[in-house]
């Protein structure tokens, strides 16, 4: 099966540029697609200094939806938005004052890759952080998601002028030999060639783990709330489990997917509070940003041979088995409700998964209704209206509502969405007005 490669190099134009990101693309482009991917053949998409976050999101989503292995080579710089202090990848038009609106939120990347498996999904990154982002990442780590393998480095801001993407250029040079070793080996080879350039950097290895200064040590910083782990790398090394979990994984209820067949499970182990979600796009159907996938943290245990349920669900979706995928998620939701209660984060997580599965199945009515229910459940549990998880649930309901074609269903869901928007206006200006305007058109229609 052919692989997919996304080459993304982005940095601002002008004085805010910390790294000459696009300078690495000619070197990467000289590598054969099959070598970049590690597959027999591959499709390569190149984005050089893109302008709009939504354009990047569209390309990333298409790459994530493609069958076969996916490797994203990402070079750029990180900043924090001033309101919520979350990492963003700066794009060509990004300035310190416009990070929130012109940069790509890092959690969008995690979100788009969240239903893929670490066995066939990898990020190779060469990132530079400004002063605030560097402090944030050294204290909290850089969450790349629980099921995405990640290798690379994050560097502090250079003292003089834009820095060179030395790590990515070294990776590209090694790949030009015509052979791609396992990414962990490639990562070590690259670091071995540029020890001075990476001294004091934060090194990323494996999925969703914590980062420590090169040549030193640091207290592990959890990448996010704990989740039950499966067979892929998730938290520093394959088989790493999060604190509070009795076992690193749990089996998947009866689901027949090629290559996946496991017995019925015990109820899923608990994981921590759902992380943030946020999005800016409503009427634009090409844009559906949202936030965090629960991450994981450190703490080593032996690897568990059972596949995690998210990987099985992802396989079912890619195979077109949407009903089976939803049935599997429903069984985990029921188990979480029995074990922890309907308003628990465990149950709400699976409701969110099912809302996304409805979107993948092309059922915006069911997806919109599910996201509205999640938002209402979070508010009923006492979460504030500006909590990222609440805002994101309403934003995603808004996006899915924009895809509903049946006028009667659109009016019904639009009234519920408008009521929620009075309480949860969200990040984007004019969200409530957008709903009211569209409702007016629907009500005026015969």
GROMACS .gro file of N, CA and C in nm, residues 173-275:
model
  309
  173UNK      N    1   1.978   1.460   0.477
  173UNK     CA    2   2.106   1.416   0.422
  173UNK      C    3   2.125   1.266   0.441
  174UNK      N    4   2.089   1.217   0.560
  174UNK     CA    5   2.099   1.073   0.585
  174UNK      C    6   2.006   0.994   0.494
  175UNK      N    7   1.887   1.045   0.469
  175UNK     CA    8   1.792   0.974   0.384
  175UNK      C    9   1.833   0.974   0.237
  176UNK      N   10   1.913   1.071   0.199
  176UNK     CA   11   1.956   1.076   0.059
  176UNK      C   12   2.047   0.959   0.022
  177UNK      N   13   2.088   0.883   0.122
  177UNK     CA   14   2.164   0.761   0.094
  177UNK      C   15   2.078   0.656   0.024
  178UNK      N   16   1.945   0.676   0.029
  178UNK     CA   17   1.854   0.581  -0.035
  178UNK      C   18   1.798   0.478   0.060
  179UNK      N   19   1.828   0.491   0.189
  179UNK     CA   20   1.779   0.393   0.287
  179UNK      C   21   1.721   0.467   0.406
  180UNK      N   22   1.601   0.426   0.449
  180UNK     CA   23   1.543   0.482   0.570
  180UNK      C   24   1.545   0.377   0.679
  181UNK      N   25   1.632   0.393   0.778
  181UNK     CA   26   1.632   0.298   0.890
  181UNK      C   27   1.510   0.324   0.978
  182UNK      N   28   1.486   0.240   1.078
  182UNK     CA   29   1.380   0.273   1.174
  182UNK      C   30   1.399   0.415   1.226
  183UNK      N   31   1.289   0.485   1.248
  183UNK     CA   32   1.299   0.627   1.281
  183UNK      C   33   1.378   0.652   1.409
  184UNK      N   34   1.370   0.561   1.505
  184UNK     CA   35   1.449   0.577   1.626
  184UNK      C   36   1.598   0.576   1.596
  185UNK      N   37   1.638   0.487   1.505
  185UNK     CA   38   1.779   0.479   1.464
  185UNK      C   39   1.817   0.604   1.386
  186UNK      N   40   1.730   0.647   1.294
  186UNK     CA   41   1.756   0.768   1.216
  186UNK      C   42   1.772   0.889   1.309
  187UNK      N   43   1.689   0.898   1.409
  187UNK     CA   44   1.696   1.007   1.506
  187UNK      C   45   1.831   1.009   1.577
  188UNK      N   46   1.875   0.893   1.623
  188UNK     CA   47   2.004   0.886   1.693
  188UNK      C   48   2.120   0.919   1.600
  189UNK      N   49   2.111   0.873   1.475
  189UNK     CA   50   2.217   0.904   1.378
  189UNK      C   51   2.226   1.054   1.353
  190UNK      N   52   2.110   1.118   1.341
  190UNK     CA   53   2.110   1.262   1.317
  190UNK      C   54   2.169   1.338   1.436
  191UNK      N   55   2.129   1.300   1.557
  191UNK     CA   56   2.182   1.367   1.675
  191UNK      C   57   2.333   1.346   1.688
  192UNK      N   58   2.378   1.227   1.648
  192UNK     CA   59   2.521   1.200   1.655
  192UNK      C   60   2.604   1.287   1.563
  193UNK      N   61   2.544   1.336   1.456
  193UNK     CA   62   2.617   1.421   1.362
  193UNK      C   63   2.618   1.568   1.402
  194UNK      N   64   2.524   1.609   1.486
  194UNK     CA   65   2.514   1.752   1.521
  194UNK      C   66   2.505   1.769   1.673
  195UNK      N   67   2.600   1.717   1.748
  195UNK     CA   68   2.590   1.726   1.895
  195UNK      C   69   2.592   1.870   1.946
  196UNK      N   70   2.670   1.958   1.884
  196UNK     CA   71   2.677   2.095   1.931
  196UNK      C   72   2.548   2.171   1.903
  197UNK      N   73   2.491   2.147   1.784
  197UNK     CA   74   2.369   2.218   1.746
  197UNK      C   75   2.249   2.178   1.831
  198UNK      N   76   2.252   2.059   1.890
  198UNK     CA   77   2.138   2.013   1.970
  198UNK      C   78   2.164   2.016   2.120
  199UNK      N   79   2.277   2.068   2.160
  199UNK     CA   80   2.308   2.075   2.302
  199UNK      C   81   2.208   2.169   2.371
  200UNK      N   82   2.147   2.122   2.479
  200UNK     CA   83   2.049   2.202   2.550
  200UNK      C   84   1.911   2.203   2.488
  201UNK      N   85   1.893   2.133   2.376
  201UNK     CA   86   1.761   2.123   2.314
  201UNK      C   87   1.674   2.025   2.390
  202UNK      N   88   1.546   2.031   2.364
  202UNK     CA   89   1.455   1.928   2.413
  202UNK      C   90   1.439   1.825   2.302
  203UNK      N   91   1.466   1.701   2.334
  203UNK     CA   92   1.463   1.594   2.235
  203UNK      C   93   1.334   1.515   2.248
  204UNK      N   94   1.272   1.493   2.135
  204UNK     CA   95   1.146   1.419   2.130
  204UNK      C   96   1.171   1.281   2.075
  205UNK      N   97   1.121   1.180   2.144
  205UNK     CA   98   1.133   1.044   2.096
  205UNK      C   99   1.013   0.964   2.146
  206UNK      N  100   0.944   0.899   2.056
  206UNK     CA  101   0.823   0.822   2.082
  206UNK      C  102   0.701   0.914   2.092
  207UNK      N  103   0.587   0.856   2.124
  207UNK     CA  104   0.461   0.931   2.112
  207UNK      C  105   0.415   0.987   2.245
  208UNK      N  106   0.385   1.118   2.245
  208UNK     CA  107   0.321   1.181   2.359
  208UNK      C  108   0.403   1.182   2.485
  209UNK      N  109   0.531   1.155   2.476
  209UNK     CA  110   0.612   1.148   2.596
  209UNK      C  111   0.659   1.284   2.641
  210UNK      N  112   0.751   1.286   2.734
  210UNK     CA  113   0.806   1.411   2.783
  210UNK      C  114   0.942   1.431   2.721
  211UNK      N  115   0.993   1.553   2.730
  211UNK     CA  116   1.120   1.585   2.668
  211UNK      C  117   1.218   1.631   2.773
  212UNK      N  118   1.346   1.603   2.751
  212UNK     CA  119   1.449   1.644   2.846
  212UNK      C  120   1.564   1.707   2.770
  213UNK      N  121   1.640   1.797   2.832
  213UNK     CA  122   1.752   1.859   2.764
  213UNK      C  123   1.853   1.755   2.718
  214UNK      N  124   1.905   1.776   2.597
  214UNK     CA  125   2.005   1.684   2.544
  214UNK      C  126   2.126   1.681   2.636
  215UNK      N  127   2.170   1.561   2.668
  215UNK     CA  128   2.287   1.546   2.753
  215UNK      C  129   2.258   1.567   2.900
  216UNK      N  130   2.131   1.586   2.935
  216UNK     CA  131   2.098   1.609   3.074
  216UNK      C  132   1.976   1.531   3.112
  217UNK      N  133   1.911   1.573   3.219
  217UNK     CA  134   1.791   1.506   3.264
  217UNK      C  135   1.693   1.609   3.315
  218UNK      N  136   1.571   1.570   3.323
  218UNK     CA  137   1.468   1.659   3.375
  218UNK      C  138   1.359   1.575   3.436
  219UNK      N  139   1.281   1.637   3.521
  219UNK     CA  140   1.168   1.565   3.578
  219UNK      C  141   1.065   1.541   3.470
  220UNK      N  142   1.020   1.417   3.451
  220UNK     CA  143   0.922   1.391   3.346
  220UNK      C  144   0.798   1.476   3.364
  221UNK      N  145   0.758   1.541   3.254
  221UNK     CA  146   0.637   1.622   3.255
  221UNK      C  147   0.528   1.548   3.182
  222UNK      N  148   0.418   1.515   3.246
  222UNK     CA  149   0.312   1.444   3.176
  222UNK      C  150   0.268   1.520   3.054
  223UNK      N  151   0.248   1.448   2.942
  223UNK     CA  152   0.205   1.512   2.819
  223UNK      C  153   0.057   1.543   2.822
  224UNK      N  154  -0.016   1.481   2.909
  224UNK     CA  155  -0.159   1.506   2.915
  224UNK      C  156  -0.221   1.406   3.010
  225UNK      N  157  -0.354   1.400   3.015
  225UNK     CA  158  -0.419   1.304   3.101
  225UNK      C  159  -0.386   1.161   3.062
  226UNK      N  160  -0.402   1.070   3.156
  226UNK     CA  161  -0.366   0.932   3.131
  226UNK      C  162  -0.470   0.862   3.047
  227UNK      N  163  -0.426   0.778   2.955
  227UNK     CA  164  -0.518   0.693   2.879
  227UNK      C  165  -0.468   0.551   2.885
  228UNK      N  166  -0.556   0.453   2.867
  228UNK     CA  167  -0.509   0.316   2.856
  228UNK      C  168  -0.433   0.299   2.728
  229UNK      N  169  -0.323   0.228   2.735
  229UNK     CA  170  -0.234   0.217   2.621
  229UNK      C  171  -0.248   0.082   2.553
  230UNK      N  172  -0.210   0.079   2.426
  230UNK     CA  173  -0.212  -0.045   2.351
  230UNK      C  174  -0.073  -0.088   2.316
  231UNK      N  175  -0.054  -0.129   2.191
  231UNK     CA  176   0.073  -0.188   2.154
  231UNK      C  177   0.172  -0.087   2.099
  232UNK      N  178   0.126   0.028   2.056
  232UNK     CA  179   0.216   0.126   1.997
  232UNK      C  180   0.288   0.206   2.103
  233UNK      N  181   0.391   0.282   2.062
  233UNK     CA  182   0.460   0.366   2.158
  233UNK      C  183   0.368   0.473   2.208
  234UNK      N  184   0.357   0.488   2.337
  234UNK     CA  185   0.265   0.586   2.394
  234UNK      C  186   0.310   0.627   2.532
  235UNK      N  187   0.407   0.714   2.535
  235UNK     CA  188   0.449   0.765   2.665
  235UNK      C  189   0.596   0.742   2.690
  236UNK      N  190   0.678   0.751   2.586
  236UNK     CA  191   0.822   0.739   2.604
  236UNK      C  192   0.875   0.611   2.546
  237UNK      N  193   0.799   0.501   2.547
  237UNK     CA  194   0.845   0.375   2.491
  237UNK      C  195   0.726   0.283   2.476
  238UNK      N  196   0.735   0.185   2.386
  238UNK     CA  197   0.625   0.090   2.375
  238UNK      C  198   0.595   0.025   2.509
  239UNK      N  199   0.467   0.018   2.540
  239UNK     CA  200   0.428  -0.046   2.665
  239UNK      C  201   0.428   0.045   2.785
  240UNK      N  202   0.463   0.174   2.767
  240UNK     CA  203   0.462   0.266   2.880
  240UNK      C  204   0.320   0.290   2.925
  241UNK      N  205   0.298   0.289   3.054
  241UNK     CA  206   0.164   0.310   3.106
  241UNK      C  207   0.160   0.437   3.189
  242UNK      N  208   0.042   0.496   3.196
  242UNK     CA  209   0.025   0.618   3.273
  242UNK      C  210   0.003   0.585   3.419
  243UNK      N  211   0.039   0.680   3.507
  243UNK     CA  212   0.016   0.656   3.649
  243UNK      C  213  -0.131   0.630   3.677
  244UNK      N  214  -0.156   0.537   3.768
  244UNK     CA  215  -0.293   0.508   3.806
  244UNK      C  216  -0.355   0.396   3.726
  245UNK      N  217  -0.287   0.346   3.623
  245UNK     CA  218  -0.341   0.236   3.544
  245UNK      C  219  -0.281   0.105   3.591
  246UNK      N  220  -0.365   0.008   3.612
  246UNK     CA  221  -0.318  -0.121   3.660
  246UNK      C  222  -0.251  -0.199   3.548
  247UNK      N  223  -0.288  -0.171   3.424
  247UNK     CA  224  -0.231  -0.245   3.311
  247UNK      C  225  -0.217  -0.149   3.195
  248UNK      N  226  -0.118  -0.173   3.107
  248UNK     CA  227  -0.094  -0.079   2.998
  248UNK      C  228  -0.195  -0.088   2.887
  249UNK      N  229  -0.286  -0.181   2.886
  249UNK     CA  230  -0.382  -0.189   2.778
  249UNK      C  231  -0.499  -0.275   2.818
  250UNK      N  232  -0.600  -0.282   2.733
  250UNK     CA  233  -0.712  -0.371   2.759
  250UNK      C  234  -0.767  -0.418   2.628
  251UNK      N  235  -0.827  -0.537   2.625
  251UNK     CA  236  -0.870  -0.593   2.499
  251UNK      C  237  -0.990  -0.520   2.441
  252UNK      N  238  -1.017  -0.549   2.316
  252UNK     CA  239  -1.124  -0.484   2.242
  252UNK      C  240  -1.243  -0.578   2.234
  253UNK      N  241  -1.366  -0.527   2.257
  253UNK     CA  242  -1.481  -0.615   2.245
  253UNK      C  243  -1.492  -0.673   2.107
  254UNK      N  244  -1.569  -0.783   2.096
  254UNK     CA  245  -1.576  -0.858   1.971
  254UNK      C  246  -1.595  -0.774   1.848
  255UNK      N  247  -1.491  -0.756   1.771
  255UNK     CA  248  -1.494  -0.680   1.646
  255UNK      C  249  -1.405  -0.751   1.547
  256UNK      N  250  -1.460  -0.789   1.435
  256UNK     CA  251  -1.382  -0.859   1.334
  256UNK      C  252  -1.334  -0.759   1.229
  257UNK      N  253  -1.210  -0.719   1.241
  257UNK     CA  254  -1.143  -0.635   1.143
  257UNK      C  255  -1.020  -0.712   1.098
  258UNK      N  256  -0.987  -0.708   0.967
  258UNK     CA  257  -0.870  -0.784   0.923
  258UNK      C  258  -0.749  -0.755   1.009
  259UNK      N  259  -0.694  -0.861   1.064
  259UNK     CA  260  -0.575  -0.848   1.148
  259UNK      C  261  -0.604  -0.816   1.293
  260UNK      N  262  -0.732  -0.796   1.327
  260UNK     CA  263  -0.767  -0.764   1.465
  260UNK      C  264  -0.884  -0.850   1.507
  261UNK      N  265  -0.863  -0.938   1.602
  261UNK     CA  266  -0.972  -1.020   1.656
  261UNK      C  267  -0.939  -1.053   1.799
  262UNK      N  268  -1.018  -0.999   1.890
  262UNK     CA  269  -0.987  -1.017   2.032
  262UNK      C  270  -1.115  -1.046   2.107
  263UNK      N  271  -1.105  -1.102   2.226
  263UNK     CA  272  -1.224  -1.137   2.303
  263UNK      C  273  -1.288  -1.017   2.369
  264UNK      N  274  -1.406  -1.041   2.429
  264UNK     CA  275  -1.475  -0.935   2.502
  264UNK      C  276  -1.391  -0.892   2.621
  265UNK      N  277  -1.403  -0.762   2.660
  265UNK     CA  278  -1.312  -0.709   2.761
  265UNK      C  279  -1.373  -0.701   2.898
  266UNK      N  280  -1.284  -0.672   2.994
  266UNK     CA  281  -1.326  -0.612   3.118
  266UNK      C  282  -1.354  -0.465   3.090
  267UNK      N  283  -1.422  -0.395   3.179
  267UNK     CA  284  -1.444  -0.252   3.155
  267UNK      C  285  -1.311  -0.180   3.139
  268UNK      N  286  -1.308  -0.075   3.057
  268UNK     CA  287  -1.183  -0.004   3.034
  268UNK      C  288  -1.130   0.062   3.160
  269UNK      N  289  -1.000   0.069   3.169
  269UNK     CA  290  -0.938   0.137   3.282
  269UNK      C  291  -0.963   0.287   3.271
  270UNK      N  292  -0.963   0.358   3.384
  270UNK     CA  293  -0.993   0.501   3.379
  270UNK      C  294  -0.876   0.581   3.326
  271UNK      N  295  -0.908   0.700   3.274
  271UNK     CA  296  -0.804   0.795   3.242
  271UNK      C  297  -0.850   0.932   3.288
  272UNK      N  298  -0.760   1.028   3.282
  272UNK     CA  299  -0.782   1.158   3.344
  272UNK      C  300  -0.878   1.246   3.269
  273UNK      N  301  -0.892   1.369   3.313
  273UNK     CA  302  -0.989   1.462   3.254
  273UNK      C  303  -0.963   1.482   3.106
  274UNK      N  304  -1.069   1.498   3.030
  274UNK     CA  305  -1.054   1.525   2.887
  274UNK      C  306  -0.981   1.657   2.870
  275UNK      N  307  -0.894   1.662   2.770
  275UNK     CA  308  -0.817   1.783   2.748
  275UNK      C  309  -0.893   1.881   2.661
   0.00000   0.00000   0.00000
